[in-house]
Every structure is written in C-alpha cells, then in structure tokens.
Amino acid sequence: MTETESIAYDVVVLGAGPVGENVADRTRAAGLTTAVVESELVGGECSYWACMPSKALLRPVIAQADARRLPGLEQAVQGPLDTPAVLARRDDYTSHWQDDGQIQWLEGTGADLYRGQGRLAGPRTVTVTGPDGTVTTLTARHAVAVCTGTSARLPGLPGLDAVKPWTSREATSAKSAPGRLIVVGGGVVATEMATAWQALGSRVTLLVRGKGLLSRMEPFAGELVADALTEAGVDVRTGTSVESVSRENGTVVAVTGAGDRIEADEILFATGRAPRTEDIGLDTVGLEPGSWLDVDDSLLVTGTDWLYAVGDVNHRALLTHQGKYQARIAGAAIAARAAGNGAAEEPWGAHAATADHHAVPQVVFTDPEAAAVGLSLAEAEQAGHRVRAVDVEFSSVAGAGLYGDGYKGRARMVVDLEEEILRGVTFVGPGVGELIHSATVAVVGRVPVGRLWHAVPSYPTLSEVWLRLLEAYRDN
C-alpha cells in the first residue's frame, strides 16, 4: 500500500450516483473546488441497477398493455414480447454498464473524480484506497457529503447465501427470463419486477408477508395492482412468510410458514434497503458504522458543522428524485456557509429540504400505475390533521375511456378541512404517472381548494379527474 500526500478541496463528496453528482454540480457552480469519490460506477445505483434499467424493462410491458385496450390495435399486439429485444434496449439504457458518459458529464462540472473506496479518517478528512492499493488523502475546507446510498437488505434465513438469491441488482440486469421466479416482498421493487418478468416470459409467484401490496400508499392502490397482477398470471399470495430456502439440483425451493413448498429457477428478495455506511469510517467521527445518518433540513448531520448526508443514507425519502432535490438544497447550503452567510433555515427556503416532510412524490410503474404525493388519509389522521378523503373512479372521466377500453382506476385527494388545502393525492390507473406533478404543485403550493376550481383541466384528458374530485368534495 502506497500513501500519497494530502490534497485539499473545499468539498469532498463520497459517492458519484445522481445525488453525489448533483451536490458536486451545485458546489462547483458556487465556485468551490470539489472532489468526488466513487468505488463502483459513476452514475450509481439508479443508472445501472434501479431506475433506468427497471423502467426500460417495464416500458414495453406497459405499452403493450395499453395497446391491448384499444380496438384496431388489440389484435396486432397479442403475441409475446420479444424478450431479447427488450433486454437489449435495457442494456442500451445502462450504457452496457460502462460509465464513460457519466464521467464526461461529471468532469464537465469541473469536479475531480477519484476512483476507489472512500473512508472518513477524522473530521474533514477522507482517504481513498485506489484499485492499485494507493491511498490518497483528501481534506475538505468546508464540507464532506456522504452520498453512498443504500444496498438491498436480505433476511437472515439459514443457507440463503448458498441459494444465491436475486436482489434488485440481479432482477434489473438479468440476461434472460427465468422460467419460474419467486418474488418475496410487496413494495415497489417487488411489484415492478413481478410485472416485468411475468410479461417477459417468467411464471411469477409473489409472496407477501403483509395483508397487501404497496403498504405505504392508500390501500386501494395495492388492491388494484394486486388484481391486475393476478389477471396477468402472477400467483399473488398475501399473508405468506418464507421460513427457509434451498437450492436442490439447481432448483430453488422456498418453504412458507404454512408449509407450502414452492419451486423456481430464481428467487428475488425485495425486502428493504440498508444504508451503505458500514465501511466509510463513521467510527472515526463518533458515528456508528452501518447506521442511517440523522440530518437537519439543510442535510447537515446532527452534531456536526461540516458533515452532510444526502439521499438514501439519511432515510428521509429513498427515491432518486428526492435525493437529487436534497442534493440541490445541500449544495446551496454548503456554498452559503462557505461564503460566511449562513444557511437560511426557514421552511421552503433555499437551504431547507422541507418537501421531505410534506410532499414526496412517487410513481410505481406497474400496470396500472400507482402515483402519490403527500400524506395518505391514515398518515394525515395520525399527524393530527382534521381531514376528509374524496374518492372518484376514473371511469367518470372521458379521457380515461379514450385512453383505453375497460380503463380501471381511482383517485383520492385528502383535504385539510381547517385550512382548505390538500394534504395528499393518490392516483391509480394506466398513465397516471404523468398526472402526479400537478398534485405535487398543489400540495407544495398549499393551493386552496377554492383556487383549484380555477385550474381548468383540458378536455378530454385524464387530468379532468381533478374536476371530478372537486365536484365530489363540493357535493358531499
């Protein structure tokens, strides 16, 4: 191992995924010298094993499902998907797991990239162990930002390692469709991958410990998605735990709590995420390795004046777009403090990630899509708000019928009865992912219900569901 002399920067960023890239972009735009450390591929989980490959797999599935709802097109798309072509397009969207383009973008910001394992080595100090064993020490005049994200969390089942289970990484990068696939979990990864691989030729069994799918959303979201998965051929089993797994002569065998024995070619565990903080030197600054990092709204780690934790590692909102939002906030806060101006702490200000608490949008790219922002009815009630849920079926909207025959979907807005604003909105149905930003603007802007009457939806579009929701609120 060879150690080089220390190199000083204004800011050092651990992790070159979308979050770390955006922190670096903002600090560089403010004129601060910035180093970025990455141990894998520049572009991170989202670019190679999550958002991009999963949506590339799902887009043909959803397009075919939409086409099958349209007379005149339905018969033309009855055959199976061309799985090799879908996988090839997926490979294009991951740049074949090469990060040259991402490196070019990062270097275009003026940041310096260091390849290797970055670890804290005391306050404002990071060591980088390169692929050749060379150790470089970086010091930060103003801030270190931890943007290392999360990894899949596997259950502690005996013999699981020998089974070589899929995680989200294998599920989004597989080179062929397994004949039989067990998916364990009921969240976003589980439902999206069950949707994709069932359509790409796998026979999928979905095992869900809880009562339903998508438990973080309104109950009807999981119900509609479960019904559609079942109709598509997925064997959905709720209230089912996996007690043991083994691989016998190449076949995966999962035994459930009820004693059922399920065989498959592969098994995917989509059972949560863990912070990638176990080997980044947290102990050298008095923090616990492997822990989530608590932060304030400027993303400054509690008890420090130099360490920031941005994106998944702070456990506020495990979504790429929310992490990038935090990165913009953190970058601006770092720059303000470096200039001696201090960070503005007021909610919704330039240096406060207030949306993490009130308006986190998410789209689940199943068929139907499920999209939500803000609080569910249960969350709003638990928070002490006096609210009312207003529900309408998309069948009441002309644009839904035009979108496709037999369109099934539902919308809900959660109205704060004291302030007459929206606390949350949920849409479920084909194509609703493109509606959720309108809801996000309404929730973030605290737009009064009375003013929403003047936001006239174009006819005949899915957006007319807003008018149906307002009418239902008025009439009840």
Short mmCIF file of C-alpha atoms in Angstrom, two decimals:
data_model
loop_
_atom_site.label_atom_id
_atom_site.label_comp_id
_atom_site.label_asym_id
_atom_site.label_seq_id
_atom_site.Cartn_x
_atom_site.Cartn_y
_atom_site.Cartn_z
CA MET A 1 0.00 0.00 0.00
CA THR A 2 1.39 3.38 -1.06
CA GLU A 3 0.22 6.62 0.53
CA THR A 4 0.32 9.95 -1.27
CA GLU A 5 0.40 13.42 0.20
CA SER A 6 -2.80 15.13 1.28
CA ILE A 7 -4.78 17.14 -1.28
CA ALA A 8 -7.11 19.92 -0.13
CA TYR A 9 -10.52 20.78 -1.59
CA ASP A 10 -13.38 22.94 -0.42
CA VAL A 11 -15.79 20.00 -0.61
CA VAL A 12 -15.35 16.22 -0.77
CA VAL A 13 -18.27 14.06 -1.89
CA LEU A 14 -18.46 10.34 -1.14
CA GLY A 15 -20.48 8.65 -3.88
CA ALA A 16 -20.96 9.56 -7.54
CA GLY A 17 -24.55 8.50 -8.03
CA PRO A 18 -27.19 11.06 -9.04
CA VAL A 19 -27.14 12.54 -5.53
CA GLY A 20 -23.38 12.96 -5.31
CA GLU A 21 -23.25 14.29 -8.86
CA ASN A 22 -25.82 16.95 -8.02
CA VAL A 23 -24.06 18.01 -4.83
CA ALA A 24 -20.86 18.41 -6.84
CA ASP A 25 -22.66 20.29 -9.60
CA ARG A 26 -24.07 22.82 -7.12
CA THR A 27 -20.85 23.34 -5.17
CA ARG A 28 -18.86 23.73 -8.36
CA ALA A 29 -21.42 26.22 -9.67
CA ALA A 30 -20.76 28.21 -6.50
CA GLY A 31 -17.03 28.23 -7.25
CA LEU A 32 -15.99 25.67 -4.62
CA THR A 33 -13.30 23.15 -5.51
CA THR A 34 -14.83 19.69 -5.26
CA ALA A 35 -13.59 16.10 -5.24
CA VAL A 36 -15.92 13.16 -5.85
CA VAL A 37 -15.05 9.62 -4.72
CA GLU A 38 -16.66 6.54 -6.27
CA SER A 39 -15.92 2.85 -5.64
CA GLU A 40 -18.11 1.45 -8.43
CA LEU A 41 -19.68 3.11 -11.49
CA VAL A 42 -20.16 6.85 -11.82
CA GLY A 43 -23.90 7.28 -12.11
CA GLY A 44 -24.70 4.99 -9.20
CA GLU A 45 -27.49 2.54 -8.46
CA CYS A 46 -30.15 4.49 -10.35
CA SER A 47 -28.31 4.45 -13.66
CA TYR A 48 -27.27 0.80 -13.74
CA TRP A 49 -29.38 -1.32 -11.37
CA ALA A 50 -32.52 0.60 -10.41
CA CYS A 51 -34.49 3.43 -12.05
CA MET A 52 -33.16 3.29 -15.59
CA PRO A 53 -32.95 -0.47 -16.23
CA SER A 54 -36.19 -1.23 -14.40
CA LYS A 55 -38.15 1.35 -16.38
CA ALA A 56 -36.52 0.19 -19.60
CA LEU A 57 -37.81 -3.31 -18.81
CA LEU A 58 -41.26 -2.05 -17.88
CA ARG A 59 -41.92 0.42 -20.70
CA PRO A 60 -42.61 -2.24 -23.40
CA VAL A 61 -44.79 -4.13 -20.91
CA ILE A 62 -46.92 -1.06 -20.23
CA ALA A 63 -47.03 -0.05 -23.90
CA GLN A 64 -48.31 -3.49 -24.87
CA ALA A 65 -50.90 -3.44 -22.08
CA ASP A 66 -52.13 -0.03 -23.26
CA ALA A 67 -52.30 -1.21 -26.87
CA ARG A 68 -54.38 -4.21 -25.86
CA ARG A 69 -57.04 -1.83 -24.54
CA LEU A 70 -57.59 -0.32 -28.00
CA PRO A 71 -59.77 -1.90 -30.73
CA GLY A 72 -57.91 -1.75 -34.02
CA LEU A 73 -54.61 -2.31 -32.25
CA GLU A 74 -55.50 -5.05 -29.82
CA GLN A 75 -55.13 -7.94 -32.29
CA ALA A 76 -51.77 -6.69 -33.52
CA VAL A 77 -50.14 -6.99 -30.09
CA GLN A 78 -51.48 -10.30 -28.82
CA GLY A 79 -48.21 -12.18 -29.22
CA PRO A 80 -45.50 -12.33 -26.55
CA LEU A 81 -42.96 -9.57 -26.15
CA ASP A 82 -39.61 -10.01 -27.89
CA THR A 83 -37.69 -10.55 -24.65
CA PRO A 84 -34.17 -10.40 -26.17
CA ALA A 85 -35.05 -7.07 -27.83
CA VAL A 86 -36.39 -5.68 -24.55
CA LEU A 87 -33.23 -6.75 -22.72
CA ALA A 88 -31.04 -5.26 -25.46
CA ARG A 89 -32.81 -1.91 -25.11
CA ARG A 90 -32.34 -2.17 -21.34
CA ASP A 91 -28.64 -2.70 -21.92
CA ASP A 92 -28.51 0.44 -24.06
CA TYR A 93 -30.10 2.46 -21.26
CA THR A 94 -27.45 1.26 -18.81
CA SER A 95 -24.72 2.09 -21.35
CA HIS A 96 -23.85 -1.61 -21.09
CA TRP A 97 -22.69 -0.92 -17.53
CA GLN A 98 -19.96 1.43 -18.72
CA ASP A 99 -19.75 4.88 -17.13
CA ASP A 100 -17.74 6.84 -19.71
CA GLY A 101 -20.60 9.22 -20.45
CA GLN A 102 -21.26 9.87 -16.78
CA ILE A 103 -17.57 10.55 -16.16
CA GLN A 104 -17.56 13.06 -19.00
CA TRP A 105 -20.56 14.87 -17.50
CA LEU A 106 -19.04 14.96 -14.01
CA GLU A 107 -15.70 16.21 -15.22
CA GLY A 108 -17.56 18.81 -17.26
CA THR A 109 -18.68 20.40 -13.99
CA GLY A 110 -15.06 20.90 -13.00
CA ALA A 111 -15.10 18.37 -10.18
CA ASP A 112 -12.19 15.92 -9.76
CA LEU A 113 -13.03 12.21 -9.71
CA TYR A 114 -11.19 9.73 -7.52
CA ARG A 115 -11.75 6.02 -8.13
CA GLY A 116 -11.63 3.79 -5.08
CA GLN A 117 -13.04 3.17 -1.62
CA GLY A 118 -13.51 6.40 0.28
CA ARG A 119 -13.47 6.43 4.06
CA LEU A 120 -13.63 9.15 6.63
CA ALA A 121 -10.42 9.45 8.64
CA GLY A 122 -11.45 12.05 11.14
CA PRO A 123 -13.17 15.43 10.75
CA ARG A 124 -12.99 16.87 7.21
CA THR A 125 -10.64 14.10 6.09
CA VAL A 126 -11.23 11.30 3.57
CA THR A 127 -8.83 8.59 2.47
CA VAL A 128 -9.29 6.94 -0.91
CA THR A 129 -7.87 3.47 -1.48
CA GLY A 130 -7.49 3.09 -5.22
CA PRO A 131 -7.74 -0.13 -7.27
CA ASP A 132 -3.94 -0.46 -7.15
CA GLY A 133 -3.83 -0.04 -3.37
CA THR A 134 -2.58 3.53 -3.47
CA VAL A 135 -4.06 5.65 -0.68
CA THR A 136 -4.84 9.29 -1.34
CA THR A 137 -5.81 11.63 1.49
CA LEU A 138 -8.31 14.38 0.74
CA THR A 139 -9.08 17.18 3.16
CA ALA A 140 -12.17 19.37 2.99
CA ARG A 141 -12.00 23.03 3.98
CA HIS A 142 -15.78 23.30 4.33
CA ALA A 143 -17.73 20.07 3.94
CA VAL A 144 -17.79 16.34 3.34
CA ALA A 145 -21.02 14.99 1.84
CA VAL A 146 -21.89 11.31 2.28
CA CYS A 147 -23.95 10.24 -0.74
CA THR A 148 -23.32 6.50 -0.72
CA GLY A 149 -26.95 5.37 -0.99
CA THR A 150 -28.31 2.01 0.04
CA SER A 151 -27.98 -1.67 -0.78
CA ALA A 152 -30.51 -4.50 -0.71
CA ARG A 153 -31.28 -5.88 2.74
CA LEU A 154 -31.63 -9.66 2.82
CA PRO A 155 -33.41 -11.60 5.58
CA GLY A 156 -31.43 -13.80 7.96
CA LEU A 157 -32.58 -17.12 6.55
CA PRO A 158 -30.26 -20.09 7.08
CA GLY A 159 -28.43 -21.11 3.93
CA LEU A 160 -29.55 -18.07 1.95
CA ASP A 161 -26.05 -17.31 0.65
CA ALA A 162 -25.82 -20.77 -0.89
CA VAL A 163 -29.04 -20.14 -2.82
CA LYS A 164 -27.50 -17.06 -4.49
CA PRO A 165 -30.75 -15.10 -4.43
CA TRP A 166 -31.53 -12.20 -6.68
CA THR A 167 -31.64 -8.70 -5.24
CA SER A 168 -32.82 -5.68 -7.17
CA ARG A 169 -29.46 -5.63 -8.96
CA GLU A 170 -29.83 -9.11 -10.44
CA ALA A 171 -33.50 -8.52 -11.20
CA THR A 172 -32.77 -5.47 -13.33
CA SER A 173 -29.62 -6.81 -15.03
CA ALA A 174 -30.53 -10.46 -15.74
CA LYS A 175 -29.55 -11.67 -19.21
CA SER A 176 -32.63 -13.86 -19.71
CA ALA A 177 -36.02 -14.51 -18.21
CA PRO A 178 -36.08 -17.40 -15.73
CA GLY A 179 -38.78 -19.95 -16.40
CA ARG A 180 -40.07 -19.65 -12.84
CA LEU A 181 -39.40 -16.74 -10.49
CA ILE A 182 -40.34 -16.30 -6.83
CA VAL A 183 -40.54 -12.67 -5.71
CA VAL A 184 -40.53 -12.05 -1.96
CA GLY A 185 -41.90 -8.67 -0.91
CA GLY A 186 -44.84 -6.39 -1.52
CA GLY A 187 -43.28 -3.00 -2.19
CA VAL A 188 -42.19 -1.09 -5.25
CA VAL A 189 -39.33 -3.35 -6.37
CA ALA A 190 -41.39 -6.49 -5.83
CA THR A 191 -44.44 -5.31 -7.74
CA GLU A 192 -42.49 -3.73 -10.59
CA MET A 193 -40.27 -6.76 -11.12
CA ALA A 194 -43.23 -9.14 -10.88
CA THR A 195 -44.91 -7.04 -13.57
CA ALA A 196 -41.85 -7.01 -15.82
CA TRP A 197 -40.72 -10.63 -15.62
CA GLN A 198 -44.23 -12.10 -15.87
CA ALA A 199 -44.66 -10.20 -19.14
CA LEU A 200 -41.18 -11.20 -20.33
CA GLY A 201 -41.97 -14.91 -20.03
CA SER A 202 -41.42 -15.95 -16.40
CA ARG A 203 -44.05 -17.68 -14.30
CA VAL A 204 -44.02 -15.47 -11.20
CA THR A 205 -45.09 -16.25 -7.65
CA LEU A 206 -45.30 -13.18 -5.43
CA LEU A 207 -45.02 -13.87 -1.68
CA VAL A 208 -46.11 -11.01 0.57
CA ARG A 209 -45.78 -11.16 4.34
CA GLY A 210 -48.36 -8.42 4.93
CA LYS A 211 -52.02 -8.13 4.07
CA GLY A 212 -51.49 -6.40 0.75
CA LEU A 213 -49.20 -4.66 -1.71
CA LEU A 214 -47.72 -1.16 -1.60
CA SER A 215 -48.44 -0.70 2.10
CA ARG A 216 -47.03 2.83 2.14
CA MET A 217 -49.78 4.02 -0.22
CA GLU A 218 -53.55 4.20 0.13
CA PRO A 219 -54.98 0.66 0.49
CA PHE A 220 -56.82 0.80 -2.82
CA ALA A 221 -53.52 1.25 -4.68
CA GLY A 222 -52.23 -2.14 -3.57
CA GLU A 223 -55.62 -3.74 -4.19
CA LEU A 224 -55.85 -2.56 -7.78
CA VAL A 225 -52.25 -3.54 -8.53
CA ALA A 226 -52.75 -6.98 -6.94
CA ASP A 227 -55.89 -7.57 -9.02
CA ALA A 228 -54.04 -6.64 -12.22
CA LEU A 229 -51.03 -8.83 -11.39
CA THR A 230 -53.34 -11.77 -10.75
CA GLU A 231 -55.14 -11.15 -14.03
CA ALA A 232 -51.76 -11.08 -15.79
CA GLY A 233 -50.95 -14.53 -14.41
CA VAL A 234 -48.91 -13.78 -11.30
CA ASP A 235 -49.65 -16.05 -8.33
CA VAL A 236 -50.10 -13.42 -5.59
CA ARG A 237 -50.05 -14.82 -2.04
CA THR A 238 -50.51 -12.34 0.79
CA GLY A 239 -50.05 -13.14 4.47
CA THR A 240 -47.26 -15.51 3.45
CA SER A 241 -43.83 -15.70 5.06
CA VAL A 242 -40.76 -17.55 3.80
CA GLU A 243 -39.29 -19.75 6.51
CA SER A 244 -36.50 -21.48 4.59
CA VAL A 245 -34.88 -21.58 1.16
CA SER A 246 -32.55 -24.04 -0.50
CA ARG A 247 -31.28 -24.88 -3.96
CA GLU A 248 -31.64 -28.53 -4.92
CA ASN A 249 -30.09 -29.65 -8.22
CA GLY A 250 -30.28 -26.09 -9.50
CA THR A 251 -33.89 -25.57 -8.42
CA VAL A 252 -34.77 -23.04 -5.72
CA VAL A 253 -37.12 -24.38 -3.07
CA ALA A 254 -38.92 -21.94 -0.76
CA VAL A 255 -40.93 -23.24 2.17
CA THR A 256 -43.61 -20.91 3.53
CA GLY A 257 -44.87 -20.51 7.06
CA ALA A 258 -47.90 -22.57 6.08
CA GLY A 259 -45.60 -25.39 5.00
CA ASP A 260 -46.11 -24.92 1.26
CA ARG A 261 -43.15 -25.88 -0.90
CA ILE A 262 -42.63 -23.60 -3.92
CA GLU A 263 -40.08 -24.37 -6.62
CA ALA A 264 -38.50 -21.90 -9.02
CA ASP A 265 -35.41 -21.23 -11.09
CA GLU A 266 -34.60 -18.00 -9.26
CA ILE A 267 -35.80 -16.17 -6.15
CA LEU A 268 -35.80 -12.37 -5.72
CA PHE A 269 -35.82 -10.85 -2.25
CA ALA A 270 -37.20 -7.32 -2.36
CA THR A 271 -37.41 -6.90 1.40
CA GLY A 272 -35.99 -3.47 2.09
CA ARG A 273 -32.81 -1.42 1.92
CA ALA A 274 -29.85 -0.82 4.24
CA PRO A 275 -27.58 2.25 4.28
CA ARG A 276 -24.19 1.85 2.64
CA THR A 277 -22.35 3.31 5.60
CA GLU A 278 -20.75 0.20 7.09
CA ASP A 279 -17.28 0.79 5.62
CA ILE A 280 -16.89 4.53 5.25
CA GLY A 281 -15.12 5.34 8.52
CA LEU A 282 -18.05 6.67 10.53
CA ASP A 283 -16.39 5.45 13.72
CA THR A 284 -13.57 7.97 13.18
CA VAL A 285 -16.02 10.82 13.69
CA GLY A 286 -18.04 9.30 16.54
CA LEU A 287 -20.83 7.76 14.45
CA GLU A 288 -21.95 4.14 14.21
CA PRO A 289 -20.86 2.20 11.11
CA GLY A 290 -23.80 0.84 9.15
CA SER A 291 -26.25 3.34 10.60
CA TRP A 292 -28.66 5.75 8.95
CA LEU A 293 -27.42 9.33 9.36
CA ASP A 294 -29.70 11.84 11.06
CA VAL A 295 -29.71 15.29 9.47
CA ASP A 296 -31.42 18.65 9.73
CA ASP A 297 -33.30 20.17 6.81
CA SER A 298 -30.08 21.51 5.27
CA LEU A 299 -28.84 17.88 5.28
CA LEU A 300 -26.18 18.64 7.90
CA VAL A 301 -25.53 15.60 10.10
CA THR A 302 -26.74 16.13 13.66
CA GLY A 303 -23.94 17.25 15.98
CA THR A 304 -21.54 18.37 13.23
CA ASP A 305 -20.87 21.57 11.33
CA TRP A 306 -19.11 20.00 8.33
CA LEU A 307 -20.61 16.55 7.57
CA TYR A 308 -23.64 16.24 5.29
CA ALA A 309 -25.65 13.11 4.50
CA VAL A 310 -27.65 13.40 1.30
CA GLY A 311 -30.04 10.97 -0.37
CA ASP A 312 -30.92 7.49 0.83
CA VAL A 313 -28.36 7.41 3.65
CA ASN A 314 -30.43 9.81 5.75
CA HIS A 315 -33.57 7.64 5.42
CA ARG A 316 -35.84 10.64 4.76
CA ALA A 317 -37.11 9.59 1.33
CA LEU A 318 -35.50 6.69 -0.54
CA LEU A 319 -36.17 7.98 -4.05
CA THR A 320 -33.73 9.22 -6.69
CA HIS A 321 -35.64 12.40 -7.47
CA GLN A 322 -35.94 13.25 -3.78
CA GLY A 323 -32.24 12.62 -3.26
CA LYS A 324 -31.42 14.95 -6.14
CA TYR A 325 -33.68 17.57 -4.57
CA GLN A 326 -31.80 17.18 -1.29
CA ALA A 327 -28.53 17.48 -3.21
CA ARG A 328 -29.56 20.83 -4.64
CA ILE A 329 -30.52 22.03 -1.17
CA ALA A 330 -27.32 20.71 0.43
CA GLY A 331 -25.10 22.17 -2.29
CA ALA A 332 -26.69 25.58 -1.82
CA ALA A 333 -26.37 25.35 1.97
CA ILE A 334 -22.70 24.34 1.76
CA ALA A 335 -22.00 27.24 -0.57
CA ALA A 336 -23.81 29.75 1.65
CA ARG A 337 -21.95 28.62 4.76
CA ALA A 338 -18.63 28.60 2.93
CA ALA A 339 -19.25 32.21 1.94
CA GLY A 340 -19.87 33.08 5.59
CA ASN A 341 -23.52 33.91 5.01
CA GLY A 342 -25.03 31.02 6.94
CA ALA A 343 -27.87 28.85 5.69
CA ALA A 344 -31.44 30.10 5.75
CA GLU A 345 -33.36 27.69 7.95
CA GLU A 346 -36.95 28.77 7.29
CA PRO A 347 -39.24 26.08 5.78
CA TRP A 348 -39.45 26.08 1.97
CA GLY A 349 -36.37 28.27 1.78
CA ALA A 350 -33.34 27.77 -0.47
CA HIS A 351 -31.48 25.77 2.19
CA ALA A 352 -34.25 23.59 3.67
CA ALA A 353 -35.46 20.28 2.21
CA THR A 354 -38.98 20.90 3.51
CA ALA A 355 -40.66 18.78 0.84
CA ASP A 356 -39.23 15.66 2.52
CA HIS A 357 -41.81 16.14 5.26
CA HIS A 358 -44.85 17.23 3.28
CA ALA A 359 -44.69 16.48 -0.42
CA VAL A 360 -42.71 13.42 -1.52
CA PRO A 361 -43.98 12.23 -4.92
CA GLN A 362 -43.62 8.66 -6.13
CA VAL A 363 -44.71 6.63 -9.13
CA VAL A 364 -44.89 2.83 -9.17
CA PHE A 365 -44.57 1.70 -12.78
CA THR A 366 -46.86 -1.30 -12.63
CA ASP A 367 -49.95 -1.81 -14.76
CA PRO A 368 -51.93 0.07 -13.53
CA GLU A 369 -49.51 2.73 -12.38
CA ALA A 370 -49.80 3.99 -8.81
CA ALA A 371 -48.75 7.55 -8.04
CA ALA A 372 -48.96 9.52 -4.82
CA VAL A 373 -47.69 12.68 -3.15
CA GLY A 374 -48.04 13.97 0.39
CA LEU A 375 -49.89 12.18 3.16
CA SER A 376 -52.27 9.26 2.88
CA LEU A 377 -55.55 9.51 4.76
CA ALA A 378 -54.19 7.37 7.60
CA GLU A 379 -50.96 9.39 7.81
CA ALA A 380 -52.85 12.69 7.86
CA GLU A 381 -55.11 11.48 10.65
CA GLN A 382 -52.17 10.15 12.64
CA ALA A 383 -50.48 13.55 12.28
CA GLY A 384 -53.50 15.15 13.94
CA HIS A 385 -54.97 16.90 10.91
CA ARG A 386 -58.77 17.14 10.56
CA VAL A 387 -59.18 15.79 7.06
CA ARG A 388 -61.60 14.20 4.64
CA ALA A 389 -60.80 11.83 1.82
CA VAL A 390 -62.52 12.42 -1.50
CA ASP A 391 -62.55 9.47 -3.93
CA VAL A 392 -63.61 9.21 -7.56
CA GLU A 393 -63.34 6.48 -10.16
CA PHE A 394 -61.53 7.30 -13.37
CA SER A 395 -64.49 5.81 -15.23
CA SER A 396 -66.17 9.21 -14.63
CA VAL A 397 -63.56 10.91 -16.83
CA ALA A 398 -63.97 10.90 -20.61
CA GLY A 399 -60.22 10.87 -21.12
CA ALA A 400 -59.95 7.55 -19.30
CA GLY A 401 -62.31 5.81 -21.70
CA LEU A 402 -60.45 7.28 -24.65
CA TYR A 403 -57.15 6.13 -23.15
CA GLY A 404 -58.32 2.53 -23.34
CA ASP A 405 -61.40 0.37 -23.17
CA GLY A 406 -62.12 -1.01 -19.72
CA TYR A 407 -59.90 1.58 -18.04
CA LYS A 408 -59.80 0.88 -14.29
CA GLY A 409 -58.50 3.41 -11.80
CA ARG A 410 -59.24 5.57 -8.81
CA ALA A 411 -58.18 8.96 -7.48
CA ARG A 412 -58.17 10.33 -3.94
CA MET A 413 -57.41 13.72 -2.50
CA VAL A 414 -57.02 14.23 1.24
CA VAL A 415 -58.39 17.65 2.15
CA ASP A 416 -57.45 19.54 5.31
CA LEU A 417 -60.85 20.78 6.48
CA GLU A 418 -59.43 23.60 8.59
CA GLU A 419 -57.03 25.10 6.05
CA GLU A 420 -58.92 24.01 2.89
CA ILE A 421 -55.73 22.72 1.27
CA LEU A 422 -54.62 19.31 0.05
CA ARG A 423 -52.53 17.15 2.36
CA GLY A 424 -52.14 14.33 -0.16
CA VAL A 425 -53.24 12.98 -3.52
CA THR A 426 -53.17 9.45 -4.93
CA PHE A 427 -53.88 8.29 -8.48
CA VAL A 428 -54.08 4.67 -9.63
CA GLY A 429 -54.62 3.77 -13.28
CA PRO A 430 -52.83 3.47 -16.62
CA GLY A 431 -50.79 6.57 -17.45
CA VAL A 432 -51.34 8.36 -14.13
CA GLY A 433 -47.64 8.83 -13.50
CA GLU A 434 -47.80 11.91 -15.72
CA LEU A 435 -50.54 13.39 -13.52
CA ILE A 436 -48.67 13.37 -10.25
CA HIS A 437 -46.69 16.56 -10.76
CA SER A 438 -49.89 18.60 -10.90
CA ALA A 439 -50.75 17.15 -7.48
CA THR A 440 -47.24 17.87 -6.23
CA VAL A 441 -47.57 21.53 -7.22
CA ALA A 442 -50.94 21.73 -5.44
CA VAL A 443 -49.57 20.19 -2.23
CA VAL A 444 -46.28 22.13 -2.17
CA GLY A 445 -48.02 25.38 -3.08
CA ARG A 446 -50.73 24.82 -0.47
CA VAL A 447 -53.19 25.84 -3.15
CA PRO A 448 -56.62 26.49 -1.59
CA VAL A 449 -59.38 24.22 -2.81
CA GLY A 450 -61.32 27.31 -3.87
CA ARG A 451 -58.47 28.36 -6.15
CA LEU A 452 -58.18 24.87 -7.68
CA TRP A 453 -61.62 25.41 -9.24
CA HIS A 454 -59.92 27.97 -11.47
CA ALA A 455 -57.26 25.50 -12.66
CA VAL A 456 -59.30 24.25 -15.61
CA PRO A 457 -58.30 20.78 -16.89
CA SER A 458 -58.18 20.30 -20.65
CA TYR A 459 -60.90 18.14 -22.18
CA PRO A 460 -60.79 15.21 -22.81
CA THR A 461 -57.72 14.27 -20.78
CA LEU A 462 -57.07 12.17 -17.70
CA SER A 463 -56.43 15.47 -15.89
CA GLU A 464 -60.17 16.07 -15.81
CA VAL A 465 -60.14 13.80 -12.77
CA TRP A 466 -59.26 16.98 -10.86
CA LEU A 467 -62.67 18.43 -11.73
CA ARG A 468 -64.41 15.23 -10.64
CA LEU A 469 -62.53 15.34 -7.31
CA LEU A 470 -63.51 18.95 -6.68
CA GLU A 471 -67.13 18.25 -7.57
CA ALA A 472 -67.19 15.30 -5.19
CA TYR A 473 -65.75 17.47 -2.42
CA ARG A 474 -68.33 20.18 -3.04
CA ASP A 475 -71.29 17.82 -3.21
CA ASN A 476 -70.60 15.82 -0.03
#
